[in-house]
Short mmCIF file of C-alpha atoms and ligand atoms in Angstrom, two decimals:
data_model
loop_
_atom_site.label_atom_id
_atom_site.label_comp_id
_atom_site.label_asym_id
_atom_site.label_seq_id
_atom_site.Cartn_x
_atom_site.Cartn_y
_atom_site.Cartn_z
CA UNK R 633 0.00 0.00 0.00
CA UNK R 634 1.28 3.41 -0.96
CA UNK R 635 0.34 6.93 0.10
CA UNK R 636 -0.41 9.86 -2.20
CA UNK R 637 -0.62 13.60 -1.74
CA UNK R 638 -4.04 15.25 -1.67
CA UNK R 639 -2.62 17.98 -3.90
CA UNK R 640 -0.91 15.73 -6.40
CA UNK R 641 -2.49 12.40 -7.20
CA UNK R 642 0.59 11.20 -9.03
CA UNK R 643 2.98 11.71 -6.13
CA UNK R 644 3.28 8.33 -4.43
CA UNK R 645 5.38 7.50 -1.39
CA UNK R 646 5.73 4.46 0.87
CA UNK R 647 4.50 4.46 4.47
CA UNK R 648 8.00 5.03 5.83
CA UNK R 649 8.62 8.00 3.51
CA UNK R 650 5.25 9.51 4.41
CA UNK R 651 6.05 9.23 8.13
CA UNK R 652 9.48 10.87 7.80
CA UNK R 653 8.17 13.71 5.64
CA UNK R 654 5.05 14.40 7.71
CA UNK R 655 3.59 16.70 5.05
CA UNK R 656 3.98 16.47 1.30
CA UNK R 657 6.27 19.10 -0.29
CA UNK R 658 3.32 20.37 -2.35
CA UNK R 659 1.50 21.34 0.85
CA UNK R 660 -0.83 18.34 0.63
CA UNK R 661 -1.43 15.56 3.14
CA UNK R 662 -0.68 11.92 2.48
CA UNK R 663 -3.65 9.54 2.20
CA UNK R 664 -3.68 5.79 1.55
CA UNK R 665 -4.06 4.85 -2.14
CA UNK R 666 -6.46 2.09 -1.06
CA UNK R 667 -7.86 0.72 2.17
CA UNK R 668 -6.91 -2.68 3.55
CA UNK R 669 -9.49 -5.41 3.99
CA UNK R 670 -9.28 -7.49 7.12
CA UNK R 671 -10.56 -10.93 7.88
CA UNK R 672 -12.73 -9.91 10.84
CA UNK R 673 -13.24 -13.00 12.92
CA UNK R 674 -14.70 -11.35 16.03
CA UNK R 675 -14.71 -14.61 17.94
CA UNK R 676 -10.95 -14.39 17.89
CA UNK R 677 -10.56 -10.61 17.81
CA UNK R 678 -12.67 -10.04 20.91
CA UNK R 679 -9.93 -11.59 23.00
CA UNK R 680 -7.09 -9.65 21.40
CA UNK R 681 -5.02 -7.47 23.71
CA UNK R 682 -4.59 -3.86 22.64
CA UNK R 683 -1.06 -4.71 21.50
CA UNK R 684 -2.28 -7.61 19.38
CA UNK R 685 -4.96 -5.45 17.80
CA UNK R 686 -2.44 -2.69 17.12
CA UNK R 687 -0.04 -5.12 15.43
CA UNK R 688 -2.89 -6.60 13.37
CA UNK R 689 -4.13 -3.22 12.09
CA UNK R 690 -0.80 -1.40 11.70
CA UNK R 691 0.80 -4.13 9.63
CA UNK R 692 -1.77 -3.56 6.91
CA UNK R 693 -1.28 0.21 6.82
CA UNK R 694 2.51 0.16 7.17
CA UNK R 695 3.23 -2.06 4.29
CA UNK R 696 6.99 -1.47 4.02
CA UNK R 697 7.58 -2.25 7.71
CA UNK R 698 8.29 -5.89 8.53
CA UNK R 699 5.98 -7.73 10.93
CA UNK R 700 8.84 -7.78 13.42
CA UNK R 701 9.37 -4.02 13.14
CA UNK R 702 5.68 -3.29 13.70
CA UNK R 703 5.58 -5.58 16.70
CA UNK R 704 8.67 -3.95 18.23
CA UNK R 705 7.16 -0.44 17.84
CA UNK R 706 3.88 -1.59 19.40
CA UNK R 707 5.61 -3.19 22.36
CA UNK R 708 7.79 -0.15 23.00
CA UNK R 709 4.73 2.13 22.95
CA UNK R 710 1.89 0.35 24.70
CA UNK R 711 3.27 -0.84 28.01
CA UNK R 712 3.29 0.34 31.61
CA UNK R 713 3.47 3.96 30.46
CA UNK R 714 -0.31 3.43 30.44
CA UNK R 715 -1.99 3.09 33.81
CA UNK R 716 -4.18 0.15 32.80
CA UNK R 717 -3.25 -3.04 30.91
CA UNK R 718 -6.37 -2.58 28.77
CA UNK R 719 -4.76 0.64 27.38
CA UNK R 720 -8.17 1.87 26.15
CA UNK R 721 -10.97 0.66 28.47
CA UNK R 722 -14.61 0.83 27.44
CA UNK R 723 -16.80 2.03 30.32
CA UNK R 724 -20.59 1.91 30.48
CA UNK R 725 -22.32 4.94 32.03
CA UNK R 726 -25.88 6.19 31.71
CA UNK R 727 -26.74 3.66 28.97
CA UNK R 728 -23.82 4.63 26.72
CA UNK R 729 -20.29 3.40 26.25
CA UNK R 730 -17.34 5.71 26.78
CA UNK R 731 -14.03 4.71 25.21
CA UNK R 732 -11.45 6.06 27.65
CA UNK R 733 -8.42 7.15 25.67
CA UNK R 734 -6.73 9.02 28.50
CA UNK R 735 -4.76 6.36 30.33
CA UNK R 736 -1.38 7.28 28.82
CA UNK R 737 1.38 9.42 30.27
CA UNK R 738 -0.18 12.82 29.48
CA UNK R 739 -3.82 11.83 30.15
CA UNK R 740 -5.26 12.81 26.76
CA UNK R 741 -6.00 10.69 23.70
CA UNK R 742 -2.95 12.07 21.86
CA UNK R 743 -0.87 9.53 23.82
CA UNK R 744 -2.51 6.76 21.83
CA UNK R 745 -0.64 7.85 18.70
CA UNK R 746 2.25 9.88 20.09
CA UNK R 747 3.58 7.11 22.27
CA UNK R 748 4.24 5.06 19.11
CA UNK R 749 5.16 7.82 16.62
CA UNK R 750 8.82 8.20 17.74
CA UNK R 751 9.36 4.45 17.24
CA UNK R 752 7.60 4.49 13.88
CA UNK R 753 9.78 7.42 12.87
CA UNK R 754 13.08 5.86 13.88
CA UNK R 755 12.10 2.60 12.17
CA UNK R 756 11.10 4.57 9.06
CA UNK R 757 14.51 6.27 9.15
CA UNK R 758 16.19 2.89 9.25
CA UNK R 759 14.10 1.60 6.33
CA UNK R 760 14.93 4.71 4.30
CA UNK R 761 18.59 4.77 5.43
CA UNK R 762 18.02 8.39 6.42
CA UNK R 763 20.74 9.81 8.65
CA UNK R 764 19.47 13.39 8.91
CA UNK R 765 18.62 14.84 12.27
CA UNK R 766 14.86 15.26 12.51
CA UNK R 767 13.37 18.43 13.96
CA UNK R 768 9.74 17.92 14.93
CA UNK R 769 7.75 21.14 14.54
CA UNK R 770 4.43 21.12 16.28
CA UNK R 771 1.62 23.55 16.92
CA UNK R 772 -0.59 22.46 19.78
CA UNK R 773 -4.03 23.38 21.03
CA UNK R 774 -2.86 21.98 24.38
CA UNK R 775 -2.58 18.20 24.30
CA UNK R 776 -0.48 17.30 21.26
CA UNK R 777 2.51 19.30 22.48
CA UNK R 778 2.89 17.53 25.78
CA UNK R 779 2.19 14.09 24.38
CA UNK R 780 4.67 14.61 21.54
CA UNK R 781 7.40 15.78 23.92
CA UNK R 782 6.75 12.86 26.24
CA UNK R 783 7.32 10.61 23.22
CA UNK R 784 10.35 12.36 21.74
CA UNK R 785 12.19 13.55 24.88
CA UNK R 786 15.81 12.35 24.67
CA UNK R 787 15.20 10.26 21.53
CA UNK R 788 18.60 10.36 19.76
CA UNK R 789 18.68 12.13 16.40
CA UNK R 790 15.62 14.27 17.13
CA UNK R 791 14.69 17.70 18.46
CA UNK R 792 11.16 18.82 19.14
CA UNK R 793 9.81 22.38 19.11
CA UNK R 794 6.29 22.95 20.41
CA UNK R 795 4.28 26.15 19.92
CA UNK R 796 1.18 26.74 22.01
CA UNK R 797 -1.21 29.73 22.10
CA UNK R 798 -0.49 31.88 25.16
CA UNK R 799 -3.70 32.04 27.21
CA UNK R 800 -5.36 29.43 24.97
CA UNK R 801 -4.70 26.30 27.05
CA UNK R 802 -5.75 25.20 30.53
CA UNK R 803 -3.49 25.95 33.47
CA UNK R 804 -2.75 22.24 33.95
CA UNK R 805 -1.96 21.83 30.24
CA UNK R 806 0.46 24.77 30.40
CA UNK R 807 2.20 23.49 33.53
CA UNK R 808 2.56 20.06 31.89
CA UNK R 809 4.31 21.62 28.91
CA UNK R 810 6.57 24.18 30.57
CA UNK R 811 7.88 21.60 33.04
CA UNK R 812 8.93 19.21 30.25
CA UNK R 813 12.39 17.69 30.72
CA UNK R 814 14.77 16.48 28.00
CA UNK R 815 17.64 18.41 26.37
CA UNK R 816 16.04 18.12 22.94
CA UNK R 817 12.67 19.66 23.90
CA UNK R 818 11.77 23.32 23.25
CA UNK R 819 8.45 24.82 24.37
CA UNK R 820 7.38 28.24 23.14
CA UNK R 821 4.25 30.25 23.93
CA UNK R 822 3.06 32.43 21.04
CA UNK R 823 0.90 35.52 21.06
CA UNK R 824 -1.94 34.30 18.85
CA UNK R 825 -4.45 31.47 18.65
CA UNK R 826 -3.98 27.86 17.57
CA UNK R 827 -4.89 28.53 13.93
CA UNK R 828 -2.23 31.26 13.70
CA UNK R 829 0.42 28.93 15.12
CA UNK R 830 -0.63 25.97 12.97
CA UNK R 831 -0.68 28.06 9.78
CA UNK R 832 2.82 29.38 10.48
CA UNK R 833 4.12 25.87 11.14
CA UNK R 834 2.67 24.71 7.81
CA UNK R 835 4.29 27.69 6.12
CA UNK R 836 7.69 26.78 7.59
CA UNK R 837 7.25 23.21 6.33
CA UNK R 838 6.59 24.51 2.83
CA UNK R 839 9.45 27.04 2.87
CA UNK R 840 11.78 25.64 0.20
CA UNK R 841 14.70 27.93 0.96
CA UNK R 842 14.57 27.01 4.62
CA UNK R 843 14.35 23.32 3.76
CA UNK R 844 17.45 23.59 1.56
CA UNK R 845 19.37 25.46 4.24
CA UNK R 846 18.61 22.76 6.80
CA UNK R 847 19.41 19.95 4.37
CA UNK R 848 22.92 21.39 3.97
CA UNK R 849 23.42 20.87 7.67
CA UNK R 850 21.89 17.38 7.45
CA UNK R 851 18.71 18.43 9.24
CA UNK R 852 15.07 18.00 8.18
CA UNK R 853 11.67 18.86 9.56
CA UNK R 854 8.95 16.41 10.37
CA UNK R 855 5.58 16.75 11.99
CA UNK R 856 4.01 15.21 15.06
CA UNK R 857 0.67 16.83 14.26
CA UNK R 858 -2.14 14.65 13.03
CA UNK R 859 -1.20 15.69 9.50
CA UNK R 860 1.43 12.94 9.82
CA UNK R 861 0.03 9.60 8.68
CA UNK R 862 2.09 8.05 11.49
CA UNK R 863 -0.28 9.79 13.90
CA UNK R 864 -3.43 8.86 12.07
CA UNK R 865 -2.91 5.16 11.51
CA UNK R 866 -2.38 4.23 15.21
CA UNK R 867 -5.71 5.93 15.89
CA UNK R 868 -7.53 3.47 13.61
CA UNK R 869 -6.56 0.74 16.06
CA UNK R 870 -8.79 1.75 18.98
CA UNK R 871 -11.93 1.79 16.85
CA UNK R 872 -11.41 -1.89 16.09
CA UNK R 873 -10.50 -2.51 19.72
CA UNK R 874 -13.64 -0.73 20.96
CA UNK R 875 -15.80 -2.78 18.63
CA UNK R 876 -14.16 -5.97 19.89
CA UNK R 877 -14.91 -4.92 23.47
CA UNK R 878 -18.57 -4.30 22.54
CA UNK R 879 -18.75 -7.86 21.20
CA UNK R 880 -16.99 -9.22 24.25
CA UNK R 881 -19.36 -7.43 26.63
CA UNK R 882 -22.28 -8.77 24.55
CA UNK R 883 -23.49 -5.22 24.02
CA UNK R 884 -23.76 -6.18 20.34
CA UNK R 885 -23.67 -9.29 18.20
CA UNK R 886 -20.61 -9.57 15.93
CA UNK R 887 -21.39 -7.88 12.64
CA UNK R 888 -23.91 -5.36 14.05
CA UNK R 889 -23.26 -1.76 13.11
CA UNK R 890 -22.49 0.78 15.81
CA UNK R 891 -22.08 4.57 15.83
CA UNK R 892 -19.12 6.50 17.18
CA UNK R 893 -19.37 10.03 18.50
CA UNK R 894 -16.09 11.96 18.46
CA UNK R 895 -15.22 15.36 19.99
CA UNK R 896 -13.56 17.01 17.03
CA UNK R 897 -10.92 19.69 16.53
CA UNK R 898 -8.36 19.05 13.80
CA UNK R 899 -10.51 16.17 12.45
CA UNK R 900 -7.77 13.57 13.04
CA UNK R 901 -9.54 11.34 15.51
CA UNK R 902 -12.80 11.09 13.58
CA UNK R 903 -10.95 10.65 10.28
CA UNK R 904 -9.30 7.57 11.80
CA UNK R 905 -12.82 6.28 12.55
CA UNK R 906 -13.74 6.89 8.91
CA UNK R 907 -10.64 4.97 7.82
CA UNK R 908 -11.72 2.14 10.14
CA UNK R 909 -15.11 2.10 8.42
CA UNK R 910 -13.45 2.16 4.98
CA UNK R 911 -11.39 -0.84 6.13
CA UNK R 912 -14.50 -2.84 6.92
CA UNK R 913 -15.34 -2.10 10.56
CA UNK R 914 -19.17 -2.22 10.92
CA UNK R 915 -19.83 1.46 11.64
CA UNK R 916 -23.05 3.21 10.66
CA UNK R 917 -22.75 6.89 11.59
CA UNK R 918 -19.81 8.98 12.68
CA UNK R 919 -21.08 11.80 14.83
CA UNK R 920 -18.80 14.82 14.52
CA UNK R 921 -19.13 16.86 17.71
CA UNK R 922 -18.02 20.52 17.79
CA UNK R 923 -17.96 23.17 20.49
CA UNK R 924 -18.83 26.84 19.84
CA UNK R 925 -16.22 26.85 17.06
CA UNK R 926 -18.74 25.04 14.87
CA UNK R 927 -17.24 25.40 11.38
CA UNK R 928 -17.63 21.67 10.76
CA UNK R 929 -21.24 21.64 11.93
CA UNK R 930 -22.02 24.43 9.49
CA UNK R 931 -20.15 22.63 6.72
CA UNK R 932 -22.13 19.43 7.17
CA UNK R 933 -25.33 21.49 6.99
CA UNK R 934 -24.86 23.11 3.60
CA UNK R 935 -21.45 22.30 2.15
CA UNK R 936 -19.74 25.60 2.88
CA UNK R 937 -16.47 25.63 4.85
CA UNK R 938 -16.41 29.18 6.15
CA UNK R 939 -13.96 30.52 8.71
CA UNK R 940 -15.09 34.15 8.45
CA UNK R 941 -16.07 34.25 12.10
CA UNK R 942 -14.65 34.92 15.54
CA UNK R 943 -12.39 32.37 17.16
CA UNK R 944 -14.02 31.39 20.48
CA UNK R 945 -11.95 30.38 23.51
CA UNK R 946 -13.95 27.67 25.30
CA UNK R 947 -13.68 25.22 28.20
CA UNK R 948 -12.80 22.53 25.61
CA UNK R 949 -9.63 24.26 24.30
CA UNK R 950 -8.29 21.29 22.37
CA UNK R 951 -11.26 21.73 20.03
CA UNK R 952 -10.82 25.50 19.62
CA UNK R 953 -9.93 25.33 15.95
CA UNK R 954 -11.39 26.87 12.81
CA UNK R 955 -9.10 25.24 10.23
CA UNK R 956 -9.35 21.49 10.78
CA UNK R 957 -6.30 20.27 8.86
CA UNK R 958 -7.38 16.69 8.39
CA UNK R 959 -10.66 17.73 6.85
CA UNK R 960 -8.65 18.20 3.66
CA UNK R 961 -8.27 14.42 3.56
CA UNK R 962 -12.00 13.77 3.83
CA UNK R 963 -12.79 16.35 1.17
CA UNK R 964 -10.21 14.76 -1.13
CA UNK R 965 -11.90 11.35 -0.80
CA UNK R 966 -15.38 12.88 -1.14
CA UNK R 967 -14.62 14.71 -4.40
CA UNK R 968 -13.36 11.49 -5.97
CA UNK R 969 -9.72 12.35 -5.30
CA UNK R 970 -9.67 15.27 -7.72
CA UNK R 971 -6.38 16.88 -6.67
CA UNK R 972 -6.79 20.00 -8.83
CA UNK R 973 -10.23 20.79 -7.49
CA UNK R 974 -8.98 20.18 -3.94
CA UNK R 975 -6.11 22.58 -4.53
CA UNK R 976 -8.53 25.32 -5.63
CA UNK R 977 -10.57 24.80 -2.44
CA UNK R 978 -7.47 25.14 -0.28
CA UNK R 979 -6.45 28.26 -2.17
CA UNK R 980 -9.94 29.71 -1.63
CA UNK R 981 -9.65 28.90 2.06
CA UNK R 982 -6.33 30.75 2.26
CA UNK R 983 -7.43 33.73 0.15
CA UNK R 984 -11.14 34.15 0.92
CA UNK R 985 -11.43 32.09 4.11
CA UNK R 986 -14.09 29.85 2.60
CA UNK R 987 -14.84 27.25 -0.02
CA UNK R 988 -18.05 25.59 -1.15
CA UNK R 989 -18.48 21.99 -2.22
CA UNK R 990 -21.00 21.50 -5.06
CA UNK R 991 -24.17 19.60 -4.22
CA UNK R 992 -23.33 16.61 -6.39
CA UNK R 993 -20.65 15.64 -3.86
CA UNK R 994 -22.81 16.02 -0.74
CA UNK R 995 -23.95 12.36 -0.67
CA UNK R 996 -20.27 11.40 -0.24
CA UNK R 997 -20.35 12.90 3.25
CA UNK R 998 -23.37 10.82 4.31
CA UNK R 999 -21.42 8.73 6.83
CA UNK R 1000 -21.23 11.81 9.04
CA UNK R 1001 -23.76 13.44 11.35
CA UNK R 1002 -22.70 16.80 12.78
CA UNK R 1003 -23.81 18.29 16.09
CA UNK R 1004 -22.42 20.87 18.46
CA UNK R 1005 -22.67 21.75 22.14
CA UNK R 1006 -22.45 25.27 23.52
CA UNK R 1007 -20.46 25.97 26.68
CA UNK R 1008 -23.56 25.91 28.88
CA UNK R 1009 -24.75 22.67 27.27
CA UNK R 1010 -21.29 21.20 27.87
CA UNK R 1011 -21.44 22.05 31.56
CA UNK R 1012 -24.99 20.71 31.85
CA UNK R 1013 -23.85 17.44 30.31
CA UNK R 1014 -20.97 17.04 32.80
CA UNK R 1015 -23.49 17.50 35.59
CA UNK R 1016 -26.13 15.24 34.04
CA UNK R 1017 -23.72 12.32 33.59
CA UNK R 1018 -22.36 12.77 37.10
CA UNK R 1019 -25.85 12.77 38.59
CA UNK R 1020 -27.02 9.80 36.52
CA UNK R 1021 -23.98 7.58 36.83
CA UNK R 1022 -21.53 9.08 39.33
CA UNK R 1023 -19.09 9.31 36.42
CA UNK R 1024 -17.05 12.46 35.82
CA UNK R 1025 -16.24 13.34 32.21
CA UNK R 1026 -13.98 16.10 30.91
CA UNK R 1027 -15.37 19.03 28.87
CA UNK R 1028 -14.28 17.58 25.48
CA UNK R 1029 -15.98 14.28 26.19
CA UNK R 1030 -19.00 16.22 27.41
CA UNK R 1031 -19.27 18.03 24.07
CA UNK R 1032 -19.46 14.62 22.40
CA UNK R 1033 -21.85 13.22 24.97
CA UNK R 1034 -24.23 16.15 24.48
CA UNK R 1035 -23.87 16.01 20.70
CA UNK R 1036 -24.85 12.36 20.82
CA UNK R 1037 -27.94 13.22 22.89
CA UNK R 1038 -28.98 15.69 20.20
CA UNK R 1039 -28.32 13.23 17.35
CA UNK R 1040 -30.37 10.61 19.12
CA UNK R 1041 -33.27 13.00 19.73
CA UNK R 1042 -33.25 13.96 16.06
CA UNK R 1043 -33.29 10.28 15.04
CA UNK R 1044 -29.92 10.67 13.33
CA UNK R 1045 -28.22 8.04 15.49
CA UNK R 1046 -30.05 4.72 15.78
CA UNK R 1047 -27.33 2.21 16.67
CA UNK R 1048 -25.58 1.47 19.94
CA UNK R 1049 -23.04 4.24 20.45
CA UNK R 1050 -19.49 4.56 21.65
CA UNK R 1051 -18.56 8.04 22.80
CA UNK R 1052 -14.88 8.72 22.44
CA UNK R 1053 -13.55 10.08 25.71
CA UNK R 1054 -10.49 12.13 24.89
CA UNK R 1055 -9.17 13.54 28.16
CA UNK R 1056 -9.09 12.90 31.87
CA UNK R 1057 -11.16 15.37 33.91
CA UNK R 1058 -7.93 16.02 35.87
CA UNK R 1059 -6.67 17.99 32.89
CA UNK R 1060 -9.52 20.50 33.22
CA UNK R 1061 -10.42 20.57 36.92
CA UNK R 1062 -11.70 24.12 37.04
CA UNK R 1063 -14.19 23.74 34.20
CA UNK R 1064 -15.37 20.38 35.50
CA UNK R 1065 -15.87 21.56 39.09
CA UNK R 1066 -17.69 24.70 37.97
CA UNK R 1067 -20.04 22.47 35.98
CA UNK R 1068 -20.63 20.47 39.18
CA UNK R 1069 -21.67 23.68 40.98
CA UNK R 1070 -18.48 24.01 43.04
CA UNK R 1071 -17.47 27.62 43.70
CA UNK R 1072 -13.88 27.63 42.43
CA UNK R 1073 -13.14 31.37 42.67
CA UNK R 1074 -10.67 31.16 45.53
CA UNK R 1075 -9.28 27.69 44.82
CA UNK R 1076 -5.64 27.06 43.80
CA UNK R 1077 -4.81 24.38 41.23
CA UNK R 1078 -3.94 22.05 44.12
CA UNK R 1079 -7.32 22.70 45.76
CA UNK R 1080 -9.08 22.05 42.47
CA UNK R 1081 -7.36 18.73 41.97
CA UNK R 1082 -8.06 17.62 45.54
CA UNK R 1083 -11.72 18.54 45.25
CA UNK R 1084 -12.06 16.68 41.96
CA UNK R 1085 -10.48 13.62 43.54
CA UNK R 1086 -12.99 13.79 46.37
CA UNK R 1087 -15.98 14.05 44.02
CA UNK R 1088 -14.90 11.52 41.40
CA UNK R 1089 -13.28 8.96 43.68
CA UNK R 1090 -10.61 8.48 40.97
CA UNK R 1091 -7.01 8.42 42.26
CA UNK R 1092 -4.52 10.89 40.76
CA UNK R 1093 -2.91 9.63 37.59
CA UNK R 1094 0.92 9.77 37.46
CA UNK R 1095 0.69 12.80 35.18
CA UNK R 1096 -0.84 14.83 38.02
CA UNK R 1097 1.28 13.53 40.89
CA UNK R 1098 4.03 16.10 41.50
CA UNK R 1099 3.03 18.25 38.52
CA UNK R 1100 2.36 21.48 40.40
CA UNK R 1101 5.72 21.36 42.17
CA UNK R 1102 7.66 20.55 39.00
CA UNK R 1103 10.27 23.12 37.96
CA UNK R 1104 9.31 25.44 35.09
CA UNK R 1105 12.01 24.91 32.45
CA UNK R 1106 10.57 26.83 29.49
CA UNK R 1107 9.87 30.57 29.60
CA UNK R 1108 9.92 31.80 26.00
CA UNK R 1109 6.99 33.87 24.72
CA UNK R 1110 7.18 35.25 21.15
CA UNK R 1111 5.07 36.71 18.35
CA UNK R 1112 4.02 34.65 15.32
CA UNK R 1113 6.48 36.63 13.14
CA UNK R 1114 9.39 35.52 15.31
CA UNK R 1115 8.71 31.80 14.88
CA UNK R 1116 10.85 31.33 11.79
CA UNK R 1117 14.03 32.82 13.28
CA UNK R 1118 13.65 30.80 16.43
CA UNK R 1119 13.08 27.58 14.53
CA UNK R 1120 16.18 28.23 12.47
CA UNK R 1121 18.28 28.96 15.52
CA UNK R 1122 17.21 25.83 17.36
CA UNK R 1123 17.42 23.56 14.30
CA UNK R 1124 20.93 24.63 13.38
CA UNK R 1125 22.34 24.71 16.90
C1 PLP W 1644 -6.86 16.94 20.24
C2 PLP W 1644 -8.06 16.74 21.07
C3 PLP W 1644 -9.35 16.70 20.51
C4 PLP W 1644 -9.56 16.89 19.02
O1 PLP W 1644 -9.07 15.81 18.27
P1 PLP W 1644 -8.77 16.00 16.71
O2 PLP W 1644 -8.13 14.75 16.29
O3 PLP W 1644 -7.88 17.20 16.60
O4 PLP W 1644 -10.10 16.23 16.06
C5 PLP W 1644 -10.42 16.47 21.35
N1 PLP W 1644 -10.26 16.33 22.68
C6 PLP W 1644 -9.04 16.37 23.25
C7 PLP W 1644 -8.94 16.24 24.73
C8 PLP W 1644 -7.91 16.57 22.48
O5 PLP W 1644 -6.70 16.62 23.06
#
């Protein structure tokens, strides 16, 4: 199986090349040229460990890796860095299933992919006999940055630079990032929002002069953002694993279709669900849940992708995004892989901040149902689930949980559902406690965490233990315009 660029159909690369490059030189994203078909014997698959499932799925997508190489990457990634041997437990609460993807070292779902990406990248380097130093450039809306650094810290032959929007992440998220250890990690706050930072990072990737200058010093950029296929493919795994758990719990009979509801930002997580469906997993609807930044909701109700609007800072910051990068991949598939047409849409988005998909293509988006939850609805949902099931969910998961409620009321979701739970409530204690009617005005971060522990009965994960006392090691705050110089300085040092 090969990968091709969304902006040039003829440009084919192997899985290992796609992982090293991150983004295509033409500005496009790599997508699989075809989807694998699996022999889905659920009688056997229902008893697979997460590691077995990961090896089974990844082998098909990473066609130039040997079986042994895939297995080694999986074993290095999914081990006791996770606080449960199940890696991704499926929990029933209030008549729904929540797929908990926050048991890794940074307590958000990004760990699922970022704990394996460094191993995939070094294996890809070996396959390609690439001896260049890799500089990972990453813009983060709060969770990717920490998870990527946790993965790449002290990995030989790599440096990682993370940009996050100053004031645009939770206090716990910020403390997690600025206390990051490792001589090869660089954390930088930027004055701007996530879209500004992400657009600049993409621009640096596509800067040919800069690329040539680095190449002379034997250095190259790669990406740990979900634009990298090495991020996306490991996310396909947990959809198969969740389905297997549904069969095992006898919540469904093997072969029955289910729906997934996914709290969406950059469209990476839900795109992985779509790829799972394309690879034969019995999924009916994919419910795309947005917060107040509801560009995707509006798109799915009319076909216009329009970012001419204010950027809202919400209590689900990892979904505060107007330009969902991975949406380019879905559009590419939906317009029958017409690379020229796709390129005009992306140009329109850059120049006019919108593009419109003609009606004839709308049926190709029919696997998706879009809903959104406002901030007050999100808080109500946290409270409702707590009161119904004594189960505390984080604000991102709550957006999805509420979106599902709406989809069900509208008759748009008719199958058993799995709600994808993307972060631990410990990452957003203030928002969660406020939703549970706790007056947080005079509480310190330590008070907030202690109170949340008392209400939820869930012990502190390792990521929280000692976090507030950890030394702040990164202090840099810059403007967007200063990013290029800084990247150059770090990369060439
Ligand atoms: C990144 C993130 C999301 C959004 O996922 P995408 O793949 O960007 O759509 C949702 N919730 C949390 C907690 C996240 O960290």
